[in-house]
Amino acid sequence: EEDQAKTFGGTLVLTLLGATIAGAGFAGFAVTTGFFDQLSFSAEQQRWLLVIASAMVVLRTLFSYLSTYPRAQNRVKEFEAIQVLELATELVAIGVTLYLTRSIVWGLLALATVLGVANVVLAFRYVSTKIEVPGTSRLLGYLRYSFPLIFKGVSSVLLTNADKFMILYLLSPTATG
């Protein structure tokens, strides 16, 4: 039990580190390639989109790790409940925000907020011991587990939001609402 808690805590630390690196990498890629320049947003809105999209990479990866913990413990019903609750909360948050503000930036900020709150709740729920920085003896095992989650987080954010950006680019901001 204690060994399992240490493994969970160590993997959580490395997942957060990897997700942060991936988020920073996405930000660097977006700035270097002018990823947001093609969209019809002001420079300030583009900066906000960059920050929010980078945060979403980190938050989505961390959520992927935390939300699958019950499944790893053979608590499938709890895992499914978390998935349904998260999806319903995201849909309500983005729907209400887009309806009230008519702004994709605020809509993405609402999604990031929902994910941030979900991560905090799940962390308090599943982190039962003090989290320590993992030792190098288990580093390879941690990296083997958490490395694919980085790509899942990046691709999840891009695939989930790609249609919104295409609609914004091809039509107009009001067509996304």
mmCIF file of C-alpha atoms in Angstrom:
data_model
loop_
_atom_site.group_PDB
_atom_site.id
_atom_site.type_symbol
_atom_site.label_atom_id
_atom_site.label_comp_id
_atom_site.label_asym_id
_atom_site.label_seq_id
_atom_site.Cartn_x
_atom_site.Cartn_y
_atom_site.Cartn_z
ATOM 1 C CA GLU A 1 0.000 0.000 0.000
ATOM 2 C CA GLU A 2 2.750 2.459 0.944
ATOM 3 C CA ASP A 3 4.821 1.456 -2.096
ATOM 4 C CA GLN A 4 1.792 1.993 -4.316
ATOM 5 C CA ALA A 5 1.233 5.465 -2.845
ATOM 6 C CA LYS A 6 4.886 6.366 -3.445
ATOM 7 C CA THR A 7 4.657 5.148 -7.030
ATOM 8 C CA PHE A 8 1.495 7.172 -7.582
ATOM 9 C CA GLY A 9 3.062 10.295 -6.062
ATOM 10 C CA GLY A 10 6.290 9.904 -8.011
ATOM 11 C CA THR A 11 4.490 9.338 -11.275
ATOM 12 C CA LEU A 12 2.268 12.330 -10.558
ATOM 13 C CA VAL A 13 5.314 14.561 -10.089
ATOM 14 C CA LEU A 14 6.875 13.365 -13.339
ATOM 15 C CA THR A 15 3.583 13.625 -15.231
ATOM 16 C CA LEU A 16 3.231 17.227 -14.060
ATOM 17 C CA LEU A 17 6.832 17.947 -15.065
ATOM 18 C CA GLY A 18 6.376 16.350 -18.487
ATOM 19 C CA ALA A 19 3.061 18.106 -19.044
ATOM 20 C CA THR A 20 4.616 21.444 -18.154
ATOM 21 C CA ILE A 21 7.438 20.825 -20.623
ATOM 22 C CA ALA A 22 4.882 19.875 -23.294
ATOM 23 C CA GLY A 23 2.835 23.020 -22.571
ATOM 24 C CA ALA A 24 5.944 25.180 -22.838
ATOM 25 C CA GLY A 25 6.896 23.332 -26.023
ATOM 26 C CA PHE A 26 3.468 24.027 -27.498
ATOM 27 C CA ALA A 27 3.810 27.700 -26.589
ATOM 28 C CA GLY A 28 7.230 27.835 -28.221
ATOM 29 C CA PHE A 29 5.906 26.097 -31.329
ATOM 30 C CA ALA A 30 2.921 28.442 -31.547
ATOM 31 C CA VAL A 31 5.071 31.548 -31.207
ATOM 32 C CA THR A 32 7.749 30.331 -33.624
ATOM 33 C CA THR A 33 5.355 29.232 -36.365
ATOM 34 C CA GLY A 34 2.780 31.989 -35.909
ATOM 35 C CA PHE A 35 0.158 29.349 -35.123
ATOM 36 C CA PHE A 36 -2.453 31.897 -34.034
ATOM 37 C CA ASP A 37 -1.568 34.593 -36.596
ATOM 38 C CA GLN A 38 -3.986 33.225 -39.182
ATOM 39 C CA LEU A 39 -6.969 33.642 -36.853
ATOM 40 C CA SER A 40 -8.985 36.818 -36.865
ATOM 41 C CA PHE A 41 -8.088 37.822 -33.311
ATOM 42 C CA SER A 42 -6.418 40.894 -31.929
ATOM 43 C CA ALA A 43 -2.845 40.600 -30.657
ATOM 44 C CA GLU A 44 -4.087 40.597 -27.055
ATOM 45 C CA GLN A 45 -6.583 37.813 -27.768
ATOM 46 C CA GLN A 46 -3.827 35.815 -29.486
ATOM 47 C CA ARG A 47 -1.642 36.126 -26.373
ATOM 48 C CA TRP A 48 -4.529 34.932 -24.186
ATOM 49 C CA LEU A 49 -5.193 32.021 -26.552
ATOM 50 C CA LEU A 50 -1.533 31.040 -26.373
ATOM 51 C CA VAL A 51 -1.494 31.084 -22.577
ATOM 52 C CA ILE A 52 -4.822 29.249 -22.260
ATOM 53 C CA ALA A 53 -3.955 26.626 -24.890
ATOM 54 C CA SER A 54 -0.595 25.948 -23.215
ATOM 55 C CA ALA A 55 -2.306 25.651 -19.822
ATOM 56 C CA MET A 56 -4.871 23.288 -21.351
ATOM 57 C CA VAL A 57 -2.076 20.964 -22.469
ATOM 58 C CA VAL A 58 -0.794 20.800 -18.897
ATOM 59 C CA LEU A 59 -4.230 20.506 -17.287
ATOM 60 C CA ARG A 60 -5.557 17.897 -19.726
ATOM 61 C CA THR A 61 -2.473 15.691 -19.290
ATOM 62 C CA LEU A 62 -2.658 15.941 -15.513
ATOM 63 C CA PHE A 63 -6.390 15.179 -15.601
ATOM 64 C CA SER A 64 -5.745 12.133 -17.784
ATOM 65 C CA TYR A 65 -3.377 10.780 -15.164
ATOM 66 C CA LEU A 66 -5.526 11.581 -12.138
ATOM 67 C CA SER A 67 -8.816 10.430 -13.655
ATOM 68 C CA THR A 68 -7.463 7.023 -14.686
ATOM 69 C CA TYR A 69 -6.198 6.228 -11.186
ATOM 70 C CA PRO A 70 -9.499 4.602 -10.089
ATOM 71 C CA ARG A 71 -9.463 2.386 -13.179
ATOM 72 C CA ALA A 72 -5.966 1.236 -12.257
ATOM 73 C CA GLN A 73 -7.402 0.309 -8.843
ATOM 74 C CA ASN A 74 -10.220 -1.723 -10.474
ATOM 75 C CA ARG A 75 -12.813 0.896 -9.516
ATOM 76 C CA VAL A 76 -14.304 1.111 -12.983
ATOM 77 C CA LYS A 77 -17.618 2.675 -11.933
ATOM 78 C CA GLU A 78 -15.792 5.514 -10.203
ATOM 79 C CA PHE A 79 -13.636 6.026 -13.303
ATOM 80 C CA GLU A 80 -16.724 6.151 -15.545
ATOM 81 C CA ALA A 81 -18.485 8.571 -13.192
ATOM 82 C CA ILE A 82 -15.474 10.909 -13.284
ATOM 83 C CA GLN A 83 -15.416 10.821 -17.090
ATOM 84 C CA VAL A 84 -19.145 11.563 -17.418
ATOM 85 C CA LEU A 85 -19.044 14.302 -14.777
ATOM 86 C CA GLU A 86 -16.040 15.951 -16.398
ATOM 87 C CA LEU A 87 -17.599 15.920 -19.872
ATOM 88 C CA ALA A 88 -20.945 17.259 -18.622
ATOM 89 C CA THR A 89 -19.239 20.013 -16.620
ATOM 90 C CA GLU A 90 -17.092 21.049 -19.591
ATOM 91 C CA LEU A 91 -20.099 21.159 -21.919
ATOM 92 C CA VAL A 92 -22.112 23.285 -19.519
ATOM 93 C CA ALA A 93 -19.166 25.590 -18.790
ATOM 94 C CA ILE A 94 -18.306 26.262 -22.424
ATOM 95 C CA GLY A 95 -21.954 26.490 -23.491
ATOM 96 C CA VAL A 96 -22.900 29.007 -20.821
ATOM 97 C CA THR A 97 -19.698 30.998 -21.273
ATOM 98 C CA LEU A 98 -20.026 31.219 -25.049
ATOM 99 C CA TYR A 99 -23.690 32.139 -24.746
ATOM 100 C CA LEU A 100 -23.016 34.900 -22.229
ATOM 101 C CA THR A 101 -19.763 36.313 -23.615
ATOM 102 C CA ARG A 102 -19.741 35.313 -27.318
ATOM 103 C CA SER A 103 -15.972 34.926 -26.958
ATOM 104 C CA ILE A 104 -13.966 31.812 -27.718
ATOM 105 C CA VAL A 105 -11.186 33.101 -25.457
ATOM 106 C CA TRP A 106 -13.538 33.186 -22.470
ATOM 107 C CA GLY A 107 -14.937 29.787 -23.483
ATOM 108 C CA LEU A 108 -11.478 28.215 -23.463
ATOM 109 C CA LEU A 109 -10.720 29.948 -20.177
ATOM 110 C CA ALA A 110 -13.877 28.364 -18.736
ATOM 111 C CA LEU A 111 -12.660 24.936 -19.908
ATOM 112 C CA ALA A 112 -9.251 25.514 -18.346
ATOM 113 C CA THR A 113 -10.919 26.542 -15.089
ATOM 114 C CA VAL A 114 -13.092 23.415 -15.038
ATOM 115 C CA LEU A 115 -10.040 21.232 -15.643
ATOM 116 C CA GLY A 116 -8.052 23.059 -12.970
ATOM 117 C CA VAL A 117 -10.787 22.563 -10.377
ATOM 118 C CA ALA A 118 -11.197 18.903 -11.395
ATOM 119 C CA ASN A 119 -7.463 18.338 -10.993
ATOM 120 C CA VAL A 120 -7.442 19.857 -7.513
ATOM 121 C CA VAL A 121 -10.453 17.775 -6.442
ATOM 122 C CA LEU A 122 -8.965 14.545 -7.813
ATOM 123 C CA ALA A 123 -5.557 15.293 -6.295
ATOM 124 C CA PHE A 124 -7.116 15.757 -2.853
ATOM 125 C CA ARG A 125 -9.140 12.585 -3.381
ATOM 126 C CA TYR A 126 -6.297 10.290 -4.441
ATOM 127 C CA VAL A 127 -3.098 11.697 -2.972
ATOM 128 C CA SER A 128 -3.077 10.054 0.438
ATOM 129 C CA THR A 129 0.542 10.582 1.381
ATOM 130 C CA LYS A 130 3.071 13.338 1.207
ATOM 131 C CA ILE A 131 4.315 13.547 -2.362
ATOM 132 C CA GLU A 132 8.060 13.325 -2.595
ATOM 133 C CA VAL A 133 10.258 14.040 -5.564
ATOM 134 C CA PRO A 134 10.947 10.573 -6.981
ATOM 135 C CA GLY A 135 14.325 8.969 -6.671
ATOM 136 C CA THR A 136 16.354 8.107 -9.723
ATOM 137 C CA SER A 137 16.076 4.359 -9.067
ATOM 138 C CA ARG A 138 12.454 4.324 -10.313
ATOM 139 C CA LEU A 139 12.849 7.052 -12.898
ATOM 140 C CA LEU A 140 12.745 4.768 -15.931
ATOM 141 C CA GLY A 141 9.493 3.163 -14.789
ATOM 142 C CA TYR A 142 7.920 6.549 -14.141
ATOM 143 C CA LEU A 143 8.979 7.891 -17.516
ATOM 144 C CA ARG A 144 7.711 4.795 -19.298
ATOM 145 C CA TYR A 145 4.279 5.337 -17.756
ATOM 146 C CA SER A 146 3.967 9.116 -18.031
ATOM 147 C CA PHE A 147 5.677 9.850 -21.367
ATOM 148 C CA PRO A 148 2.717 8.739 -23.559
ATOM 149 C CA LEU A 149 0.386 10.918 -21.493
ATOM 150 C CA ILE A 150 2.191 14.005 -22.783
ATOM 151 C CA PHE A 151 1.259 13.212 -26.367
ATOM 152 C CA LYS A 152 -2.258 12.290 -25.314
ATOM 153 C CA GLY A 153 -2.657 15.670 -23.624
ATOM 154 C CA VAL A 154 -1.336 17.613 -26.597
ATOM 155 C CA SER A 155 -3.376 15.686 -29.149
ATOM 156 C CA SER A 156 -6.494 15.823 -26.972
ATOM 157 C CA VAL A 157 -6.398 19.608 -26.759
ATOM 158 C CA LEU A 158 -5.636 20.008 -30.448
ATOM 159 C CA LEU A 159 -8.269 17.544 -31.627
ATOM 160 C CA THR A 160 -10.909 18.801 -29.227
ATOM 161 C CA ASN A 161 -10.486 22.417 -30.218
ATOM 162 C CA ALA A 162 -9.327 22.166 -33.852
ATOM 163 C CA ASP A 163 -12.834 22.447 -35.262
ATOM 164 C CA LYS A 164 -13.454 25.632 -33.284
ATOM 165 C CA PHE A 165 -10.326 27.262 -34.697
ATOM 166 C CA MET A 166 -11.176 26.147 -38.233
ATOM 167 C CA ILE A 167 -14.687 27.581 -37.926
ATOM 168 C CA LEU A 168 -13.244 30.811 -36.570
ATOM 169 C CA TYR A 169 -10.780 31.024 -39.423
ATOM 170 C CA LEU A 170 -13.142 30.026 -42.242
ATOM 171 C CA LEU A 171 -16.366 31.675 -41.062
ATOM 172 C CA SER A 172 -16.557 34.060 -38.116
ATOM 173 C CA PRO A 173 -16.444 34.179 -34.307
ATOM 174 C CA THR A 174 -20.249 34.174 -34.119
ATOM 175 C CA ALA A 175 -20.425 30.874 -36.054
ATOM 176 C CA THR A 176 -18.657 29.022 -33.224
ATOM 177 C CA GLY A 177 -21.290 29.910 -30.602
#
